[in-house]
Short mmCIF file of C-alpha atoms and ligand atoms in Angstrom, two decimals:
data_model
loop_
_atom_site.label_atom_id
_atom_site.label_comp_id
_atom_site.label_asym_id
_atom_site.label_seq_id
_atom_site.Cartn_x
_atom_site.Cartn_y
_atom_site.Cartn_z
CA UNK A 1 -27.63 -6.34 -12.53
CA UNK A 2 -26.80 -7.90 -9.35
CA UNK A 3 -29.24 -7.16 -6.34
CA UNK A 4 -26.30 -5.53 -4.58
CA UNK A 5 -25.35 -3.58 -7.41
CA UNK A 6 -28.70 -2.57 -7.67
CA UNK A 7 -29.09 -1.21 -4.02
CA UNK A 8 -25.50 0.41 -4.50
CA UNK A 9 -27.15 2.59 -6.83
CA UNK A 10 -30.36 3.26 -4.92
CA UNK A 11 -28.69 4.33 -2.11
CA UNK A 12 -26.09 6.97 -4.17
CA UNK A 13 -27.74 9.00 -6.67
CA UNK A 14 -26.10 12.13 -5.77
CA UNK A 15 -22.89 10.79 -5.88
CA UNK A 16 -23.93 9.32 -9.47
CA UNK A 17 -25.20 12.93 -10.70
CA UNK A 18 -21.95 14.62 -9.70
CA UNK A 19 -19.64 11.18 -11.23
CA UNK A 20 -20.76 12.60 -14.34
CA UNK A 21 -20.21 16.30 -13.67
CA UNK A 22 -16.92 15.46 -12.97
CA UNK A 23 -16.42 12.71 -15.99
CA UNK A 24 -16.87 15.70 -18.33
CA UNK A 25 -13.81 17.43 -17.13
CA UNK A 26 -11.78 14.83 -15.00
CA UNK A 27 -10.62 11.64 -16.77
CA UNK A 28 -13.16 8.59 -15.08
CA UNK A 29 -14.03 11.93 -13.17
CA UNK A 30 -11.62 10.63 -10.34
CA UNK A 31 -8.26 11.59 -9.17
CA UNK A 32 -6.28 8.42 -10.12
CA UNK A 33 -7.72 5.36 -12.01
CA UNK A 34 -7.88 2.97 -8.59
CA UNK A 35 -10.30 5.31 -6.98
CA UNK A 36 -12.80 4.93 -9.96
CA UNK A 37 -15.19 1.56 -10.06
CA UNK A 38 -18.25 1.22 -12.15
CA UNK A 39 -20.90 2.45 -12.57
CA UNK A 40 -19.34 5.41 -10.81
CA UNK A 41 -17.74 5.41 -6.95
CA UNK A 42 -18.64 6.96 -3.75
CA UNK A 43 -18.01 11.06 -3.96
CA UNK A 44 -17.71 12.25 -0.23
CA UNK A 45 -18.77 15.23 1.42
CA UNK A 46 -17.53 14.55 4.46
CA UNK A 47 -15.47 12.23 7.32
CA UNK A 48 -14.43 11.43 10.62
CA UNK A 49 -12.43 8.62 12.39
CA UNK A 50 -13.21 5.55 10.87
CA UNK A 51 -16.34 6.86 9.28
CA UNK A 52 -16.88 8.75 5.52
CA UNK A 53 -20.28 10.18 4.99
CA UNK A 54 -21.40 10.23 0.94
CA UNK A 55 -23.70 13.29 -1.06
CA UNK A 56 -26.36 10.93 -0.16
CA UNK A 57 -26.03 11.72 3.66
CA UNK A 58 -24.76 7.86 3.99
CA UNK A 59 -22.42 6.71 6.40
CA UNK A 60 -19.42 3.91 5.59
CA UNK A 61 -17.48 2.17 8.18
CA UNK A 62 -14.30 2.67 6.10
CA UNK A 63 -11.77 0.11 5.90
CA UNK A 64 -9.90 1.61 2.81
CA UNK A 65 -8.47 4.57 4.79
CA UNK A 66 -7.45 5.89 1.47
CA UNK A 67 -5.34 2.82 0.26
CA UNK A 68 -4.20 2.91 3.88
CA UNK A 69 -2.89 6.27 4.23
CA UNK A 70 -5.06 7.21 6.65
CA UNK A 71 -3.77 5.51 9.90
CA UNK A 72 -4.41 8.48 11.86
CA UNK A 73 -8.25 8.12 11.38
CA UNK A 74 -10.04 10.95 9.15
CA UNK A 75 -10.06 14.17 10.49
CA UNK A 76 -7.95 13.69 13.45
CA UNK A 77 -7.72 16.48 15.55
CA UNK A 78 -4.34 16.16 16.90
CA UNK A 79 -2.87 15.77 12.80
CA UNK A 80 -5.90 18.97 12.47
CA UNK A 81 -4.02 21.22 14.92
CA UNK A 82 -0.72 20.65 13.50
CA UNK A 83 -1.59 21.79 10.40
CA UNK A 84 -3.72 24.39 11.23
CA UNK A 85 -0.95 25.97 13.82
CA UNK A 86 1.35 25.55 10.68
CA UNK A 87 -0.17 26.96 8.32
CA UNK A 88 -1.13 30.16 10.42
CA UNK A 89 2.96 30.56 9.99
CA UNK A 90 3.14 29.84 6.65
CA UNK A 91 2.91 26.81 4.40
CA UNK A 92 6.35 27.01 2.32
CA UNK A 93 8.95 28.53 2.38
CA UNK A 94 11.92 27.63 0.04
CA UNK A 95 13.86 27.61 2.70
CA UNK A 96 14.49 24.88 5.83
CA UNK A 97 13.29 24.92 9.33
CA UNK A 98 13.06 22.63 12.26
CA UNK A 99 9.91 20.84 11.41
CA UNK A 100 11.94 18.67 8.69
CA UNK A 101 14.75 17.87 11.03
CA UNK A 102 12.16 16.86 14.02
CA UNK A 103 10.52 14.56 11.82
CA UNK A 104 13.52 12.95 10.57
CA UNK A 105 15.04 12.05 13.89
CA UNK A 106 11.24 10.28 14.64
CA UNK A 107 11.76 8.35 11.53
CA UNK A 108 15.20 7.67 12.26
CA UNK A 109 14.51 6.50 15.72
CA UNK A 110 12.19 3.92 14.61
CA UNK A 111 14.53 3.21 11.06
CA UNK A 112 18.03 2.98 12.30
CA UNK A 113 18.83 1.70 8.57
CA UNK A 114 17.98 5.13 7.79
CA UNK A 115 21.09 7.14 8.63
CA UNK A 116 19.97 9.46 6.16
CA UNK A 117 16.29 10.58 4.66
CA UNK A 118 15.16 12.76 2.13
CA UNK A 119 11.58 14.09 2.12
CA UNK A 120 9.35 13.42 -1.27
CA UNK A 121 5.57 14.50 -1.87
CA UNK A 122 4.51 10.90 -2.75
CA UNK A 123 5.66 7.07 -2.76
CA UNK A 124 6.27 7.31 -6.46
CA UNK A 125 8.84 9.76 -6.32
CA UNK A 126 10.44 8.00 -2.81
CA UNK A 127 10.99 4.94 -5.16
CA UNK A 128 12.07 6.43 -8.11
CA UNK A 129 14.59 8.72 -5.95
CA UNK A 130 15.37 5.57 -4.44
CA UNK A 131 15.97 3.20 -7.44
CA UNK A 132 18.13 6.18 -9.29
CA UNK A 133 19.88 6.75 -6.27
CA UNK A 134 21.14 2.85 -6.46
CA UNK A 135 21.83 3.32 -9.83
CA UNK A 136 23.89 6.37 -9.28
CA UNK A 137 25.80 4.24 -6.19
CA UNK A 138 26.30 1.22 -8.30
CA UNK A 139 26.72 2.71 -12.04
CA UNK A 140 24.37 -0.35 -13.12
CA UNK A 141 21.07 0.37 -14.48
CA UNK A 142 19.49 -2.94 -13.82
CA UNK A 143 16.52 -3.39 -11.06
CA UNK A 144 14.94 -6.67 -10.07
CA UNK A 145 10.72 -6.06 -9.23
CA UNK A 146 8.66 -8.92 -7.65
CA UNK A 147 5.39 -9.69 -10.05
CA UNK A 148 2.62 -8.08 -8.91
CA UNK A 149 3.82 -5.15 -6.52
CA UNK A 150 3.42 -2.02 -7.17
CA UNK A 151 6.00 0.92 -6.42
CA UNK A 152 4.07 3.49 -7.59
CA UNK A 153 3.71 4.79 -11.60
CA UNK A 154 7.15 6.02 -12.55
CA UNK A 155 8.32 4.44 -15.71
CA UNK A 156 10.93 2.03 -14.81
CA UNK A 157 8.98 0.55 -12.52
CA UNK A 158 5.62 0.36 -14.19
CA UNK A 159 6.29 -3.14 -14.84
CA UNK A 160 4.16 -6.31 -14.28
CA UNK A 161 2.63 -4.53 -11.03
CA UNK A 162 -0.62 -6.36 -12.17
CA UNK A 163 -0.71 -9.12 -14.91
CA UNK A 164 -4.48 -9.40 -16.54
CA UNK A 165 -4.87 -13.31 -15.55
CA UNK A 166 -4.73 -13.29 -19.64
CA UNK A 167 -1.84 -12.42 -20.26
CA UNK A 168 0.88 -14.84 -21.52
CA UNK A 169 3.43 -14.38 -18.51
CA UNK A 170 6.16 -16.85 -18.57
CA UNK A 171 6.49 -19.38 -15.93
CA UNK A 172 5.92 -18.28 -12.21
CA UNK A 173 9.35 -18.50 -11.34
CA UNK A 174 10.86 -16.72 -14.40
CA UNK A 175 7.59 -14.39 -15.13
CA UNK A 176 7.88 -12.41 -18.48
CA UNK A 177 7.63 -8.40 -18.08
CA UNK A 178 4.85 -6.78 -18.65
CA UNK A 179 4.84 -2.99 -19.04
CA UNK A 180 1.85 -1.27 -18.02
CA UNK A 181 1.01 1.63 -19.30
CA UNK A 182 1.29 3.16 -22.96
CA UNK A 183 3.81 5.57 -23.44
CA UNK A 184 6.75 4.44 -21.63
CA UNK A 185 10.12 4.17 -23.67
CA UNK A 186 11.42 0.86 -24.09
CA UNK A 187 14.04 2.19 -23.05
CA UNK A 188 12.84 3.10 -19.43
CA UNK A 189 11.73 -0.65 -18.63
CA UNK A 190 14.86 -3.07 -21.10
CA UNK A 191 16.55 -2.82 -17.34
CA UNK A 192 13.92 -3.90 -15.04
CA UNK A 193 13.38 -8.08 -14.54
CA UNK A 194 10.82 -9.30 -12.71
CA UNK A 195 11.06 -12.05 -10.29
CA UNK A 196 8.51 -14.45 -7.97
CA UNK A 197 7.73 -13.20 -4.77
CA UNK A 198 7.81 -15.84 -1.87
CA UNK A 199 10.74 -17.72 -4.44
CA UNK A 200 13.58 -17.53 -3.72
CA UNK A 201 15.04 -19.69 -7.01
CA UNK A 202 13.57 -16.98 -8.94
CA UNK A 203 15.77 -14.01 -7.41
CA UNK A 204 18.79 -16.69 -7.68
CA UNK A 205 18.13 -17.19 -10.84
CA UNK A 206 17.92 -13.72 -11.96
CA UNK A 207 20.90 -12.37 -10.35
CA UNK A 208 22.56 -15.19 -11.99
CA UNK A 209 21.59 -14.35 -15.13
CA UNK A 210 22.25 -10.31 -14.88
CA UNK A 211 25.25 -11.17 -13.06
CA UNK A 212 26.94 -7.58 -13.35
CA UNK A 213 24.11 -5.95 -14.52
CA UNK A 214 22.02 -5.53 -11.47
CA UNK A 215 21.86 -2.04 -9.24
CA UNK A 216 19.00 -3.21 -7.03
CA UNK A 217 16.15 -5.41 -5.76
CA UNK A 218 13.07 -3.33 -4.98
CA UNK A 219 10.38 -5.32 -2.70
CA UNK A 220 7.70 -4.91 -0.33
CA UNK A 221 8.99 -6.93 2.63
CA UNK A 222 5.02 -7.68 2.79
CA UNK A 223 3.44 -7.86 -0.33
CA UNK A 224 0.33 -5.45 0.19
CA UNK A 225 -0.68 -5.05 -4.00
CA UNK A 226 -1.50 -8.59 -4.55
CA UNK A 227 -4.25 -9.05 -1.33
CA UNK A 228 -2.02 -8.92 1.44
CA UNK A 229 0.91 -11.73 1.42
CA UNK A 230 3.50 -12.42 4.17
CA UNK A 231 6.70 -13.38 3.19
CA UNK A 232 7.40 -17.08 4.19
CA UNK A 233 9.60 -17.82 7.07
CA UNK A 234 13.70 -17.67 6.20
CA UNK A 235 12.38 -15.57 2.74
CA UNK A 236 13.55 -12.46 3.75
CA UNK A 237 17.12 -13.35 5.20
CA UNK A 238 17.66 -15.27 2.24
CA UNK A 239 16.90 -12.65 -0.04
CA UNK A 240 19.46 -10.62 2.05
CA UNK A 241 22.32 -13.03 2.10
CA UNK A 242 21.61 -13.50 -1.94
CA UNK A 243 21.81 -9.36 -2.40
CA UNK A 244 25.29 -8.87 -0.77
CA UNK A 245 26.60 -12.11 -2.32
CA UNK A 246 25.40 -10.35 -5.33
CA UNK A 247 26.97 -6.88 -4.34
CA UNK A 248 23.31 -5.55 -5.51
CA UNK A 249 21.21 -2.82 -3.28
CA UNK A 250 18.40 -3.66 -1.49
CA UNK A 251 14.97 -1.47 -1.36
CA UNK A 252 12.64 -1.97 1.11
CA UNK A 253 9.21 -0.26 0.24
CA UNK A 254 7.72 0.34 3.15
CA UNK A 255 5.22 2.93 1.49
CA UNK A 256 2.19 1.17 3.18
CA UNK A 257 4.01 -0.88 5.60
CA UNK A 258 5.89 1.59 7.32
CA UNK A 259 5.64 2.43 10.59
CA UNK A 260 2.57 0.24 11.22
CA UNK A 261 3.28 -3.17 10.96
CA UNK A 262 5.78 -2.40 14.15
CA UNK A 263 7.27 1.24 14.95
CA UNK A 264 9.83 0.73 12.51
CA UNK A 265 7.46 -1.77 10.83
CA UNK A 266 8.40 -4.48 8.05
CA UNK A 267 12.26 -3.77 8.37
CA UNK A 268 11.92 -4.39 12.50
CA UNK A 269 9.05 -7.07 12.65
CA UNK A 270 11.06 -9.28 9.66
CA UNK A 271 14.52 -7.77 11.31
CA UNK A 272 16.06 -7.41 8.25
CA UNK A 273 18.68 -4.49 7.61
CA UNK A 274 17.89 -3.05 3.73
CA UNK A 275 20.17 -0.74 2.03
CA UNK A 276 17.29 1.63 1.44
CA UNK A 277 13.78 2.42 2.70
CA UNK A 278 10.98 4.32 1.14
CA UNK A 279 7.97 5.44 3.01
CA UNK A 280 4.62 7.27 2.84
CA UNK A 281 1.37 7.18 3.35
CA UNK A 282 1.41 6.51 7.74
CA UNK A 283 4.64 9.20 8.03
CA UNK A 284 2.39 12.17 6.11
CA UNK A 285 -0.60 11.88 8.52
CA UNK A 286 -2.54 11.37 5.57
CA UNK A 287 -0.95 14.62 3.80
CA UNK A 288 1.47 13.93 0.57
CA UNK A 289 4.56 13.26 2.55
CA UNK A 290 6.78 10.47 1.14
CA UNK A 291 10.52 9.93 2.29
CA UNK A 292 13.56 7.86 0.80
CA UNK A 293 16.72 6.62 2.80
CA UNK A 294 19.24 4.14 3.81
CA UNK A 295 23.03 4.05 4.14
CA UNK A 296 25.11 7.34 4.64
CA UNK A 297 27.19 6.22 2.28
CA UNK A 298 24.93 6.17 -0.07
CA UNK A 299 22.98 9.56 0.80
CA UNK A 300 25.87 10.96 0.39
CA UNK A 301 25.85 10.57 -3.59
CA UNK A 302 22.57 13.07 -3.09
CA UNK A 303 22.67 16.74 -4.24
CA UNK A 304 24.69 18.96 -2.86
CA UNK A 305 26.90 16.69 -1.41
CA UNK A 306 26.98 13.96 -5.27
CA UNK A 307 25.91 13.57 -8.69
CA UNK A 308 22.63 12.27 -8.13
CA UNK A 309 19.58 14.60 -8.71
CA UNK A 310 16.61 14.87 -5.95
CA UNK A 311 14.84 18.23 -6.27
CA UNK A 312 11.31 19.57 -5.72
CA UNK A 313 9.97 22.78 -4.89
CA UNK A 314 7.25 21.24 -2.24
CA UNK A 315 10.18 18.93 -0.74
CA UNK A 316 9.62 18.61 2.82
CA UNK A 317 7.44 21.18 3.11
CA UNK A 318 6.49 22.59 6.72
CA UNK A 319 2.51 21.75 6.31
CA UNK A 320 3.05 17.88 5.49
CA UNK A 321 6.06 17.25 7.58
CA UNK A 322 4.27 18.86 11.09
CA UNK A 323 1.25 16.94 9.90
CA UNK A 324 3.85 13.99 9.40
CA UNK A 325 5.34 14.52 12.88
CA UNK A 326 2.42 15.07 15.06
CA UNK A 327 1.08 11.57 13.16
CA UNK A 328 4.48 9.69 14.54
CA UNK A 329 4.94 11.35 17.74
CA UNK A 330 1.50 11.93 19.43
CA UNK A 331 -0.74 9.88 17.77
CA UNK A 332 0.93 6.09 16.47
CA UNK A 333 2.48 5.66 19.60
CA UNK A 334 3.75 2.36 20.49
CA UNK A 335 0.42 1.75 22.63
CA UNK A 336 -1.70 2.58 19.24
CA UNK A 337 0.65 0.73 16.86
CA UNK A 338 0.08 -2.22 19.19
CA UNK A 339 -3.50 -1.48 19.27
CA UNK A 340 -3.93 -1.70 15.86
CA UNK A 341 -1.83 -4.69 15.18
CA UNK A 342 -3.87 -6.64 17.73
CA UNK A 343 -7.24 -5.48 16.86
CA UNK A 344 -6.13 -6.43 13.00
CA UNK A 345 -5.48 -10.07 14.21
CA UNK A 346 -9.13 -9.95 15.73
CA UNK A 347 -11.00 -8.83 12.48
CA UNK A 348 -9.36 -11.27 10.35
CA UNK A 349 -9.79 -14.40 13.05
CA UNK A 350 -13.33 -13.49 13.09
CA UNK A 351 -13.21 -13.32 9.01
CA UNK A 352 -11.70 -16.60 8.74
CA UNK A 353 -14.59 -17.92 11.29
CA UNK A 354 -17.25 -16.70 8.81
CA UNK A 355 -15.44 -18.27 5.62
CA UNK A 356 -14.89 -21.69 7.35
CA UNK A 357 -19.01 -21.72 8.88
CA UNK A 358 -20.10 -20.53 5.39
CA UNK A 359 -18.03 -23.57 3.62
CA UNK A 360 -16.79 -20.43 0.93
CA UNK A 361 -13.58 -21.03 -1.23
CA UNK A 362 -11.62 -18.16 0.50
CA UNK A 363 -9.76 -17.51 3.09
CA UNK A 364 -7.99 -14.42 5.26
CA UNK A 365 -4.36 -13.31 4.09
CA UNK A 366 -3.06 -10.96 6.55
CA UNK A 367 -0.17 -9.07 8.91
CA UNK A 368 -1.05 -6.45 11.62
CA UNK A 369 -3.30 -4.04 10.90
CA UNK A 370 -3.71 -4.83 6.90
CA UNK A 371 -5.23 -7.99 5.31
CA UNK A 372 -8.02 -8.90 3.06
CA UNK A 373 -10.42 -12.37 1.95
CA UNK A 374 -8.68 -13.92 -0.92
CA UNK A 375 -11.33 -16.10 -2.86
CA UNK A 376 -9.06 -18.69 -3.30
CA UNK A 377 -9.67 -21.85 -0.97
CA UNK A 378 -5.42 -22.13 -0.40
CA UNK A 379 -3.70 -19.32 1.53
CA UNK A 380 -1.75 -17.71 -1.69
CA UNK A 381 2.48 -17.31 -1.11
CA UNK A 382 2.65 -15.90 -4.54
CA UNK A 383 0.59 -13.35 -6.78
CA UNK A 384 0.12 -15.84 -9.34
CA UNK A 385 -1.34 -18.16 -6.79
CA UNK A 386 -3.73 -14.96 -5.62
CA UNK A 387 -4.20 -14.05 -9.40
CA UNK A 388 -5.90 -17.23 -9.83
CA UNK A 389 -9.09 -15.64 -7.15
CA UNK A 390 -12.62 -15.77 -7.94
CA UNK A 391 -13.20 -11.83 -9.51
CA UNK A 392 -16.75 -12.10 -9.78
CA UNK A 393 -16.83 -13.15 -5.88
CA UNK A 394 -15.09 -10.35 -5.28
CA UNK A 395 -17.12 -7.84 -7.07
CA UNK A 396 -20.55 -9.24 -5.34
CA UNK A 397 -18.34 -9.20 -2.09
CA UNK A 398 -17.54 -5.29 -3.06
CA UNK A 399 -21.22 -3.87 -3.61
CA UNK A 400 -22.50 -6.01 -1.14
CA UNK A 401 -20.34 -4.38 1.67
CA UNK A 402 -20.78 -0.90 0.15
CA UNK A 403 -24.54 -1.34 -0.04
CA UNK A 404 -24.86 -2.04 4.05
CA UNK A 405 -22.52 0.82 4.93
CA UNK A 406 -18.99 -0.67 4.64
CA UNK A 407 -16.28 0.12 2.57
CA UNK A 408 -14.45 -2.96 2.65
CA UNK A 409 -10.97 -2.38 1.73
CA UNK A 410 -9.37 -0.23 -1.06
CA UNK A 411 -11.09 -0.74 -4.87
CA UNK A 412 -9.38 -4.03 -6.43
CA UNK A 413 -9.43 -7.65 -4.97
CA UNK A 414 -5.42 -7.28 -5.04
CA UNK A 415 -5.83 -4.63 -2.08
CA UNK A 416 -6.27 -4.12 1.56
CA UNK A 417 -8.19 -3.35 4.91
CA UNK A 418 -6.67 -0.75 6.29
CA UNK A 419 -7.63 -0.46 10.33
CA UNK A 420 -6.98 2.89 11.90
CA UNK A 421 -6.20 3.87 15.39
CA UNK A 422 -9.95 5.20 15.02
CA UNK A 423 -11.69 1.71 14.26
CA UNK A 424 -12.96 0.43 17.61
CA UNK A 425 -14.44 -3.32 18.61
CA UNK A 426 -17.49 -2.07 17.97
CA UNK A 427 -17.11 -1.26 14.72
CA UNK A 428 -15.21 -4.52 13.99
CA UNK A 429 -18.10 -6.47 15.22
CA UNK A 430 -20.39 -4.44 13.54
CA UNK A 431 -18.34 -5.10 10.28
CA UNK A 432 -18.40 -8.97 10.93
CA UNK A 433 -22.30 -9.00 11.64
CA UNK A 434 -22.78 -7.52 7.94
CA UNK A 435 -19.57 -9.70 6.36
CA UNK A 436 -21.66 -12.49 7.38
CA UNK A 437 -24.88 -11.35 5.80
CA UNK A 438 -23.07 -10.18 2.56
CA UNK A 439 -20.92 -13.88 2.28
CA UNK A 440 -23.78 -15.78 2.54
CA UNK A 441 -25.23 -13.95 -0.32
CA UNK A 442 -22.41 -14.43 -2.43
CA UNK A 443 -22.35 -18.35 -1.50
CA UNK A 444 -26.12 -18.37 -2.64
CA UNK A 445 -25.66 -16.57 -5.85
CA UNK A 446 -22.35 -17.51 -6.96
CA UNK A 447 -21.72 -21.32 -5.66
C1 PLP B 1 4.11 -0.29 -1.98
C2 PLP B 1 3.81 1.01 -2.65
N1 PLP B 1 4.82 1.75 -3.13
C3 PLP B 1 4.62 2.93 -3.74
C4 PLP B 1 3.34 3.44 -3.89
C5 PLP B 1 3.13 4.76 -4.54
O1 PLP B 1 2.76 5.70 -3.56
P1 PLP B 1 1.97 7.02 -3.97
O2 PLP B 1 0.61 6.62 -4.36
O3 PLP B 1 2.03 7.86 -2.71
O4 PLP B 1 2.73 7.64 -5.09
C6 PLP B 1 2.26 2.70 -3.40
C7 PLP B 1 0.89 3.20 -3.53
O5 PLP B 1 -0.07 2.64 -3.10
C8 PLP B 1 2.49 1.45 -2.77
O6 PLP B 1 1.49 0.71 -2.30
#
């Protein structure tokens, strides 16, 4: 067992004890398979700001922020009140009121793309809503994914999100699918062709080859499921101009993203005008509040007013949508958004200091607020190129930082830091002090 490993454990007992009080009635004993590492992950009791506090009484500088969902900061009192002044007037009602409406004119102020939104619990249903939407608008059932990103679990889209490095996968320009998950219909996933991020020949060559067949392109303008990859200068406009020469619908998921990387965030910092957006995570406050939109045109296919289905009883609910709007409005203003954008550039210039003093085969992929170490010595442009990082750096990288009091980033080398509007300097230099300590560890043990 690795020494950090072995202090992990030291340090969490409690949470270990209730991991398997849990495992006996929860599958992995966790809410979704991400959240679950071994020998068993962090259980909470409590958190605050930037800060989560374990059974153990330990405190983590926390740069996971639930897979980034929490921009607000834990426990923020502003997103607090909202809720709590909602739900003194109820929490659901079947019916619409104002809140809804409010919080769509925020979105809409920062999305003009969005002429119209619906409100969804969750990513995964903003994409699906948003992928049967196109198919609805375009009667074609194909959808082009990029390898490696993930658009949530829904079944046409559970498709080479993350390729096991041995896997046979095709070239990296033409990469083979590769469903995920057991118990998907071939049918859901014979439509769905996956392309190269950050290659443009790959989408050409796909369209080409579907020519007809194709409803939409799904993408995260900024790849955030495969460590945290830009796309490359002229990548983005090109992938536009291809689309419309292609007459095929373009998603932007902007599920972690949105409304962070800029006010209206990947859509306004690439300026690039998709057919559809899909949010989450920053526009719930950190409740389950996920929204799809785009063109009137095509919003207008939605039930009542077309054919295609969107229902749900907890749809844009008054608890997560004034938790949603107090998020937008009062606390990621544009001062904070800036704030965090700025103080994300700082963390990962003094990561990328460490890595080059250290002499470590890694480096800093990042945008704004979100970015991560890649232990790969070459910047990756692709997720085959950050498929090819050093795991078992990684994984001493991972305890390490939990075992001094850090949560690093979410569970998985392919995610992200996450910095809040409640991280400070201080706790970025704190965080760099320990990086340091923790890298030169994994140098000594693993170089
Ligand atoms: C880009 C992207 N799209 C969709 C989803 C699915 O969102 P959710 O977990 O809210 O269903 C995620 C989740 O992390 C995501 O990162």
């Amino acid at each position: 067992m690795s020494k950090f490993l072995e202090e992990y454990t030291k340090r969490t007992p409690t949470s270990g004890k209730e991991a398997a009080r849990a495992q006996a009635i929860i599958p992995g004993g966790v809410g979704s398979a991400i959240q679950f590492w071994p020998p068993y992950p962090l259980f909470v009791d409590n958190s605050e700001g930037a800060y989560v506090w374990d059974l153990d009484g330990n405190k983590y500088i926390d740069y996971s922020m639930c897979y980034a969902a929490m921009i607000s900061g834990h426990a923020n009192p502003i997103v607090t009140k909202a809720i709590q002044e909602q739900a003194e007037k109820g929490v659901l009602f079947g019916l619409s009121g104002t809140v809804a409406t409010d919080l769509a004119e925020e979105i809409q102020r920062r999305y003009p793309s969005m002429e119209m939104m619906r409100f969804t619990q969750s990513g995964v249903e903003a994409t699906m809503n948003a992928v049967r939407l196109a198919r609805a608008a375009t009667e074609k059932m194909g959808v082009i994914k990029c390898e490696g990103m993930y658009h949530g679990a829904s079944d046409t889209l559970l498709v080479s999100c993350g390729v096991p490095s041995n896997t046979p996968a095709g070239p990296g320009w033409m990469p083979s699918p590769h469903v995920e998950s057991a118990g998907i219909p071939a049918g859901s996933t014979d439509h769905t062709y996956v392309v190269q991020f950050n290659h443009i020949e790959s989408l050409e060559y796909c369209l080409n080859k579907h020519a007809g067949e194709i409803a939409c392109f799904i993408i995260e303008p900024c790849m955030t499921n495969g460590g945290v990859i830009p796309p490359d200068p002229g990548y983005l406009d090109a992938v536009r101009e291809l689309t419309i020469k292609h007459n095929v619908l373009l998603i932007f998921d902007e599920v972690k993203v949105g409304c962070r990387l800029a006010m209206g965030g990947a859509a306004e910092l690439y300026n690039i005008k998709p057919d559809i957006v899909t949010l989450a995570k920053a526009i719930g406050g950190g409740t389950p509040l996920g929204a799809f939109g785009g063109r009137r045109d095509l919003m207008s296919l939605i039930s009542p007013l077309g054919p295609s289905i969107h229902f749900g009883t907890y749809n844009a609910n008054p608890l997560t949508t004034a938790a949603g709007l107090a998020c937008l409005k009062e606390v990621m203003t544009e001062e904070a958004t800036k704030r965090i954008n700025e103080l994300g550039k700082k963390y990962a210039a003094g990561l990328e200091a460490i890595i080059n003093k250290l002499g470590l085969p890694a480096c800093v992929t990042h945008e704004g607020p979100l970015g991560g170490i890649q232990f790969v010595p070459e910047k990756p442009h692709t997720y085959r190129q950050a498929n090819q990082g050093n795991k078992a750096m990684w994984t001493e990288y991972w305890y390490g930082m939990l075992s001094k009091g850090v949560i690093p980033m979410g569970s998985g080398w392919f995610e992200e830091y996450s910095i809040s509007v409640a991280h400070t300097e201080e706790d970025i230099n704190e965080t760099l002090n320990i990086t340091e300590d923790v890298l030169a560890t994994v140098k000594k043990n693993l170089m």
